Amino acid sequence: MSGNLVDGRTVGMEGTPTSVKVARAIGAWLVADLMAGAALVFGFGVMLYVDNPAPLREVGQFLLAAIPISLYVAFLVGVMTALPMIGIVAFMRFAHMRRGLGDVLLSGVMGAVLIHLTGMQALGVEGLFTTALFFVAGMVGGFTYWHFAGRPR
């Protein structure tokens, strides 16, 4: 049995086979990558629109193009976060951190740090907004991971 759903949380996972737990964690990570990728694409879209407002027709074209772009960005997010996410989950378990809040905040920090480690960040005010956007996208991914992983405590 894969655990009981109590108040939206999966409890009683003690008897669940490890393969099921790993599959659930990987699935949650993949969905989190998709959501973080979409958050990045739409965040950059908002930044571009604020800087240079476009007619409604162009906004619609951006929204149509955002779907395949989000899939590509999600792939990049997945490649960049695979090993760090394993480390973050291991750290949270070792430190007995409260899951949920820990998943969200540490994933946000991971997003902000990774943009700087890759050297893709801009300098000045744009760099601040880019770092904030990656922090928020990381938080979106962290919340999504926590939620789809069964909201572990």
PDB file of N, CA, C and O in Angstrom, residues 14-65:
ATOM      1  N   GLU A  14       5.548   3.962   5.835  1.00  0.00           N
ATOM      2  CA  GLU A  14       6.587   3.078   6.350  1.00  0.00           C
ATOM      3  C   GLU A  14       6.646   1.769   5.579  1.00  0.00           C
ATOM      4  O   GLU A  14       7.721   1.248   5.321  1.00  0.00           O
ATOM      5  N   GLY A  15       5.510   1.219   5.189  1.00  0.00           N
ATOM      6  CA  GLY A  15       5.482  -0.065   4.503  1.00  0.00           C
ATOM      7  C   GLY A  15       5.574   0.050   2.989  1.00  0.00           C
ATOM      8  O   GLY A  15       5.530  -0.956   2.299  1.00  0.00           O
ATOM      9  N   THR A  16       5.696   1.250   2.481  1.00  0.00           N
ATOM     10  CA  THR A  16       5.746   1.456   1.034  1.00  0.00           C
ATOM     11  C   THR A  16       7.101   1.025   0.488  1.00  0.00           C
ATOM     12  O   THR A  16       8.132   1.386   1.044  1.00  0.00           O
ATOM     13  N   PRO A  17       7.102   0.296  -0.616  1.00  0.00           N
ATOM     14  CA  PRO A  17       8.390  -0.098  -1.210  1.00  0.00           C
ATOM     15  C   PRO A  17       9.208   1.133  -1.619  1.00  0.00           C
ATOM     16  O   PRO A  17       8.656   2.152  -2.024  1.00  0.00           O
ATOM     17  N   THR A  18      10.502   1.001  -1.498  1.00  0.00           N
ATOM     18  CA  THR A  18      11.402   2.107  -1.830  1.00  0.00           C
ATOM     19  C   THR A  18      11.221   2.551  -3.276  1.00  0.00           C
ATOM     20  O   THR A  18      11.279   3.745  -3.570  1.00  0.00           O
ATOM     21  N   SER A  19      10.974   1.616  -4.174  1.00  0.00           N
ATOM     22  CA  SER A  19      10.809   1.972  -5.587  1.00  0.00           C
ATOM     23  C   SER A  19       9.626   2.905  -5.786  1.00  0.00           C
ATOM     24  O   SER A  19       9.672   3.821  -6.614  1.00  0.00           O
ATOM     25  N   VAL A  20       8.556   2.725  -5.016  1.00  0.00           N
ATOM     26  CA  VAL A  20       7.385   3.590  -5.121  1.00  0.00           C
ATOM     27  C   VAL A  20       7.727   4.983  -4.584  1.00  0.00           C
ATOM     28  O   VAL A  20       7.356   5.999  -5.184  1.00  0.00           O
ATOM     29  N   LYS A  21       8.446   5.034  -3.476  1.00  0.00           N
ATOM     30  CA  LYS A  21       8.852   6.323  -2.916  1.00  0.00           C
ATOM     31  C   LYS A  21       9.752   7.086  -3.887  1.00  0.00           C
ATOM     32  O   LYS A  21       9.588   8.287  -4.077  1.00  0.00           O
ATOM     33  N   VAL A  22      10.699   6.393  -4.487  1.00  0.00           N
ATOM     34  CA  VAL A  22      11.621   7.030  -5.432  1.00  0.00           C
ATOM     35  C   VAL A  22      10.863   7.503  -6.669  1.00  0.00           C
ATOM     36  O   VAL A  22      11.079   8.615  -7.154  1.00  0.00           O
ATOM     37  N   ALA A  23       9.959   6.676  -7.181  1.00  0.00           N
ATOM     38  CA  ALA A  23       9.177   7.059  -8.362  1.00  0.00           C
ATOM     39  C   ALA A  23       8.329   8.289  -8.066  1.00  0.00           C
ATOM     40  O   ALA A  23       8.224   9.201  -8.896  1.00  0.00           O
ATOM     41  N   ARG A  24       7.744   8.344  -6.884  1.00  0.00           N
ATOM     42  CA  ARG A  24       6.925   9.508  -6.509  1.00  0.00           C
ATOM     43  C   ARG A  24       7.786  10.758  -6.401  1.00  0.00           C
ATOM     44  O   ARG A  24       7.395  11.834  -6.848  1.00  0.00           O
ATOM     45  N   ALA A  25       8.970  10.633  -5.819  1.00  0.00           N
ATOM     46  CA  ALA A  25       9.869  11.784  -5.697  1.00  0.00           C
ATOM     47  C   ALA A  25      10.332  12.268  -7.067  1.00  0.00           C
ATOM     48  O   ALA A  25      10.381  13.478  -7.324  1.00  0.00           O
ATOM     49  N   ILE A  26      10.652  11.344  -7.964  1.00  0.00           N
ATOM     50  CA  ILE A  26      11.092  11.732  -9.313  1.00  0.00           C
ATOM     51  C   ILE A  26       9.941  12.392 -10.069  1.00  0.00           C
ATOM     52  O   ILE A  26      10.130  13.413 -10.737  1.00  0.00           O
ATOM     53  N   GLY A  27       8.760  11.833  -9.967  1.00  0.00           N
ATOM     54  CA  GLY A  27       7.595  12.438 -10.618  1.00  0.00           C
ATOM     55  C   GLY A  27       7.326  13.839 -10.096  1.00  0.00           C
ATOM     56  O   GLY A  27       7.047  14.762 -10.872  1.00  0.00           O
ATOM     57  N   ALA A  28       7.428  14.010  -8.784  1.00  0.00           N
ATOM     58  CA  ALA A  28       7.219  15.331  -8.183  1.00  0.00           C
ATOM     59  C   ALA A  28       8.279  16.313  -8.665  1.00  0.00           C
ATOM     60  O   ALA A  28       7.986  17.484  -8.943  1.00  0.00           O
ATOM     61  N   TRP A  29       9.513  15.848  -8.783  1.00  0.00           N
ATOM     62  CA  TRP A  29      10.605  16.706  -9.261  1.00  0.00           C
ATOM     63  C   TRP A  29      10.373  17.135 -10.707  1.00  0.00           C
ATOM     64  O   TRP A  29      10.597  18.286 -11.073  1.00  0.00           O
ATOM     65  N   LEU A  30       9.896  16.208 -11.553  1.00  0.00           N
ATOM     66  CA  LEU A  30       9.628  16.549 -12.953  1.00  0.00           C
ATOM     67  C   LEU A  30       8.507  17.584 -13.075  1.00  0.00           C
ATOM     68  O   LEU A  30       8.611  18.528 -13.861  1.00  0.00           O
ATOM     69  N   VAL A  31       7.446  17.417 -12.302  1.00  0.00           N
ATOM     70  CA  VAL A  31       6.360  18.404 -12.320  1.00  0.00           C
ATOM     71  C   VAL A  31       6.864  19.743 -11.793  1.00  0.00           C
ATOM     72  O   VAL A  31       6.527  20.808 -12.321  1.00  0.00           O
ATOM     73  N   ALA A  32       7.709  19.701 -10.771  1.00  0.00           N
ATOM     74  CA  ALA A  32       8.289  20.935 -10.226  1.00  0.00           C
ATOM     75  C   ALA A  32       9.155  21.635 -11.269  1.00  0.00           C
ATOM     76  O   ALA A  32       9.133  22.879 -11.374  1.00  0.00           O
ATOM     77  N   ASP A  33       9.896  20.868 -12.063  1.00  0.00           N
ATOM     78  CA  ASP A  33      10.692  21.457 -13.147  1.00  0.00           C
ATOM     79  C   ASP A  33       9.793  22.178 -14.147  1.00  0.00           C
ATOM     80  O   ASP A  33      10.109  23.283 -14.604  1.00  0.00           O
ATOM     81  N   LEU A  34       8.677  21.552 -14.504  1.00  0.00           N
ATOM     82  CA  LEU A  34       7.737  22.175 -15.441  1.00  0.00           C
ATOM     83  C   LEU A  34       7.182  23.484 -14.879  1.00  0.00           C
ATOM     84  O   LEU A  34       7.109  24.495 -15.587  1.00  0.00           O
ATOM     85  N   MET A  35       6.803  23.469 -13.624  1.00  0.00           N
ATOM     86  CA  MET A  35       6.227  24.671 -13.023  1.00  0.00           C
ATOM     87  C   MET A  35       7.275  25.775 -12.871  1.00  0.00           C
ATOM     88  O   MET A  35       6.985  26.953 -13.103  1.00  0.00           O
ATOM     89  N   ALA A  36       8.490  25.412 -12.482  1.00  0.00           N
ATOM     90  CA  ALA A  36       9.549  26.420 -12.358  1.00  0.00           C
ATOM     91  C   ALA A  36       9.903  26.987 -13.728  1.00  0.00           C
ATOM     92  O   ALA A  36      10.126  28.200 -13.876  1.00  0.00           O
ATOM     93  N   GLY A  37       9.948  26.128 -14.748  1.00  0.00           N
ATOM     94  CA  GLY A  37      10.218  26.598 -16.105  1.00  0.00           C
ATOM     95  C   GLY A  37       9.154  27.562 -16.584  1.00  0.00           C
ATOM     96  O   GLY A  37       9.452  28.614 -17.167  1.00  0.00           O
ATOM     97  N   ALA A  38       7.896  27.224 -16.337  1.00  0.00           N
ATOM     98  CA  ALA A  38       6.795  28.123 -16.725  1.00  0.00           C
ATOM     99  C   ALA A  38       6.873  29.433 -15.946  1.00  0.00           C
ATOM    100  O   ALA A  38       6.651  30.512 -16.513  1.00  0.00           O
ATOM    101  N   ALA A  39       7.213  29.365 -14.666  1.00  0.00           N
ATOM    102  CA  ALA A  39       7.335  30.589 -13.863  1.00  0.00           C
ATOM    103  C   ALA A  39       8.433  31.490 -14.418  1.00  0.00           C
ATOM    104  O   ALA A  39       8.280  32.722 -14.463  1.00  0.00           O
ATOM    105  N   LEU A  40       9.534  30.899 -14.848  1.00  0.00           N
ATOM    106  CA  LEU A  40      10.621  31.697 -15.433  1.00  0.00           C
ATOM    107  C   LEU A  40      10.197  32.349 -16.739  1.00  0.00           C
ATOM    108  O   LEU A  40      10.408  33.549 -16.948  1.00  0.00           O
ATOM    109  N   VAL A  41       9.591  31.586 -17.623  1.00  0.00           N
ATOM    110  CA  VAL A  41       9.184  32.122 -18.919  1.00  0.00           C
ATOM    111  C   VAL A  41       8.159  33.234 -18.734  1.00  0.00           C
ATOM    112  O   VAL A  41       8.282  34.322 -19.316  1.00  0.00           O
ATOM    113  N   PHE A  42       7.142  32.991 -17.922  1.00  0.00           N
ATOM    114  CA  PHE A  42       6.127  34.015 -17.725  1.00  0.00           C
ATOM    115  C   PHE A  42       6.677  35.203 -16.947  1.00  0.00           C
ATOM    116  O   PHE A  42       6.290  36.347 -17.189  1.00  0.00           O
ATOM    117  N   GLY A  43       7.604  34.956 -16.043  1.00  0.00           N
ATOM    118  CA  GLY A  43       8.246  36.062 -15.320  1.00  0.00           C
ATOM    119  C   GLY A  43       9.033  36.962 -16.248  1.00  0.00           C
ATOM    120  O   GLY A  43       8.951  38.197 -16.166  1.00  0.00           O
ATOM    121  N   PHE A  44       9.804  36.342 -17.151  1.00  0.00           N
ATOM    122  CA  PHE A  44      10.535  37.153 -18.133  1.00  0.00           C
ATOM    123  C   PHE A  44       9.566  37.874 -19.061  1.00  0.00           C
ATOM    124  O   PHE A  44       9.813  39.004 -19.473  1.00  0.00           O
ATOM    125  N   GLY A  45       8.451  37.227 -19.400  1.00  0.00           N
ATOM    126  CA  GLY A  45       7.437  37.874 -20.230  1.00  0.00           C
ATOM    127  C   GLY A  45       6.860  39.107 -19.563  1.00  0.00           C
ATOM    128  O   GLY A  45       6.693  40.156 -20.198  1.00  0.00           O
ATOM    129  N   VAL A  46       6.587  39.006 -18.273  1.00  0.00           N
ATOM    130  CA  VAL A  46       6.071  40.169 -17.532  1.00  0.00           C
ATOM    131  C   VAL A  46       7.121  41.275 -17.490  1.00  0.00           C
ATOM    132  O   VAL A  46       6.806  42.454 -17.691  1.00  0.00           O
ATOM    133  N   MET A  47       8.384  40.892 -17.250  1.00  0.00           N
ATOM    134  CA  MET A  47       9.450  41.900 -17.217  1.00  0.00           C
ATOM    135  C   MET A  47       9.569  42.612 -18.565  1.00  0.00           C
ATOM    136  O   MET A  47       9.732  43.834 -18.620  1.00  0.00           O
ATOM    137  N   LEU A  48       9.472  41.860 -19.664  1.00  0.00           N
ATOM    138  CA  LEU A  48       9.544  42.464 -20.990  1.00  0.00           C
ATOM    139  C   LEU A  48       8.350  43.365 -21.249  1.00  0.00           C
ATOM    140  O   LEU A  48       8.481  44.446 -21.827  1.00  0.00           O
ATOM    141  N   TYR A  49       7.167  42.926 -20.819  1.00  0.00           N
ATOM    142  CA  TYR A  49       5.956  43.721 -21.044  1.00  0.00           C
ATOM    143  C   TYR A  49       5.994  45.021 -20.250  1.00  0.00           C
ATOM    144  O   TYR A  49       5.604  46.071 -20.757  1.00  0.00           O
ATOM    145  N   VAL A  50       6.470  44.962 -19.022  1.00  0.00           N
ATOM    146  CA  VAL A  50       6.558  46.173 -18.200  1.00  0.00           C
ATOM    147  C   VAL A  50       7.538  47.158 -18.828  1.00  0.00           C
ATOM    148  O   VAL A  50       7.292  48.367 -18.860  1.00  0.00           O
ATOM    149  N   ASP A  51       8.629  46.631 -19.362  1.00  0.00           N
ATOM    150  CA  ASP A  51       9.639  47.481 -19.986  1.00  0.00           C
ATOM    151  C   ASP A  51       9.155  48.062 -21.315  1.00  0.00           C
ATOM    152  O   ASP A  51       9.491  49.182 -21.666  1.00  0.00           O
ATOM    153  N   ASN A  52       8.367  47.292 -22.057  1.00  0.00           N
ATOM    154  CA  ASN A  52       7.917  47.722 -23.377  1.00  0.00           C
ATOM    155  C   ASN A  52       6.520  47.160 -23.625  1.00  0.00           C
ATOM    156  O   ASN A  52       6.377  46.100 -24.233  1.00  0.00           O
ATOM    157  N   PRO A  53       5.460  47.851 -23.163  1.00  0.00           N
ATOM    158  CA  PRO A  53       4.095  47.331 -23.338  1.00  0.00           C
ATOM    159  C   PRO A  53       3.794  47.030 -24.809  1.00  0.00           C
ATOM    160  O   PRO A  53       4.152  47.783 -25.702  1.00  0.00           O
ATOM    161  N   ALA A  54       3.154  45.894 -25.022  1.00  0.00           N
ATOM    162  CA  ALA A  54       2.850  45.429 -26.375  1.00  0.00           C
ATOM    163  C   ALA A  54       1.335  45.376 -26.568  1.00  0.00           C
ATOM    164  O   ALA A  54       0.580  45.268 -25.602  1.00  0.00           O
ATOM    165  N   PRO A  55       0.900  45.418 -27.828  1.00  0.00           N
ATOM    166  CA  PRO A  55      -0.536  45.252 -28.099  1.00  0.00           C
ATOM    167  C   PRO A  55      -1.007  43.862 -27.668  1.00  0.00           C
ATOM    168  O   PRO A  55      -0.214  42.923 -27.571  1.00  0.00           O
ATOM    169  N   LEU A  56      -2.289  43.740 -27.449  1.00  0.00           N
ATOM    170  CA  LEU A  56      -2.877  42.483 -26.970  1.00  0.00           C
ATOM    171  C   LEU A  56      -2.565  41.318 -27.915  1.00  0.00           C
ATOM    172  O   LEU A  56      -2.327  40.201 -27.464  1.00  0.00           O
ATOM    173  N   ARG A  57      -2.507  41.561 -29.201  1.00  0.00           N
ATOM    174  CA  ARG A  57      -2.209  40.514 -30.177  1.00  0.00           C
ATOM    175  C   ARG A  57      -0.820  39.921 -29.926  1.00  0.00           C
ATOM    176  O   ARG A  57      -0.628  38.710 -29.975  1.00  0.00           O
ATOM    177  N   GLU A  58       0.157  40.765 -29.648  1.00  0.00           N
ATOM    178  CA  GLU A  58       1.513  40.280 -29.391  1.00  0.00           C
ATOM    179  C   GLU A  58       1.594  39.524 -28.072  1.00  0.00           C
ATOM    180  O   GLU A  58       2.356  38.569 -27.946  1.00  0.00           O
ATOM    181  N   VAL A  59       0.804  39.948 -27.103  1.00  0.00           N
ATOM    182  CA  VAL A  59       0.761  39.222 -25.828  1.00  0.00           C
ATOM    183  C   VAL A  59       0.224  37.810 -26.066  1.00  0.00           C
ATOM    184  O   VAL A  59       0.750  36.834 -25.541  1.00  0.00           O
ATOM    185  N   GLY A  60      -0.807  37.687 -26.881  1.00  0.00           N
ATOM    186  CA  GLY A  60      -1.356  36.376 -27.222  1.00  0.00           C
ATOM    187  C   GLY A  60      -0.341  35.501 -27.931  1.00  0.00           C
ATOM    188  O   GLY A  60      -0.245  34.298 -27.664  1.00  0.00           O
ATOM    189  N   GLN A  61       0.426  36.096 -28.830  1.00  0.00           N
ATOM    190  CA  GLN A  61       1.471  35.337 -29.525  1.00  0.00           C
ATOM    191  C   GLN A  61       2.530  34.854 -28.543  1.00  0.00           C
ATOM    192  O   GLN A  61       3.037  33.735 -28.647  1.00  0.00           O
ATOM    193  N   PHE A  62       2.877  35.710 -27.579  1.00  0.00           N
ATOM    194  CA  PHE A  62       3.852  35.306 -26.561  1.00  0.00           C
ATOM    195  C   PHE A  62       3.309  34.126 -25.762  1.00  0.00           C
ATOM    196  O   PHE A  62       4.031  33.161 -25.497  1.00  0.00           O
ATOM    197  N   LEU A  63       2.032  34.196 -25.380  1.00  0.00           N
ATOM    198  CA  LEU A  63       1.458  33.115 -24.578  1.00  0.00           C
ATOM    199  C   LEU A  63       1.475  31.791 -25.342  1.00  0.00           C
ATOM    200  O   LEU A  63       1.732  30.738 -24.758  1.00  0.00           O
ATOM    201  N   LEU A  64       1.216  31.829 -26.646  1.00  0.00           N
ATOM    202  CA  LEU A  64       1.284  30.600 -27.446  1.00  0.00           C
ATOM    203  C   LEU A  64       2.712  30.079 -27.536  1.00  0.00           C
ATOM    204  O   LEU A  64       2.954  28.872 -27.470  1.00  0.00           O
ATOM    205  N   ALA A  65       3.658  30.979 -27.699  1.00  0.00           N
ATOM    206  CA  ALA A  65       5.062  30.568 -27.793  1.00  0.00           C
ATOM    207  C   ALA A  65       5.612  30.137 -26.440  1.00  0.00           C
ATOM    208  O   ALA A  65       6.589  29.381 -26.373  1.00  0.00           O
TER     209      ALA A  65
END
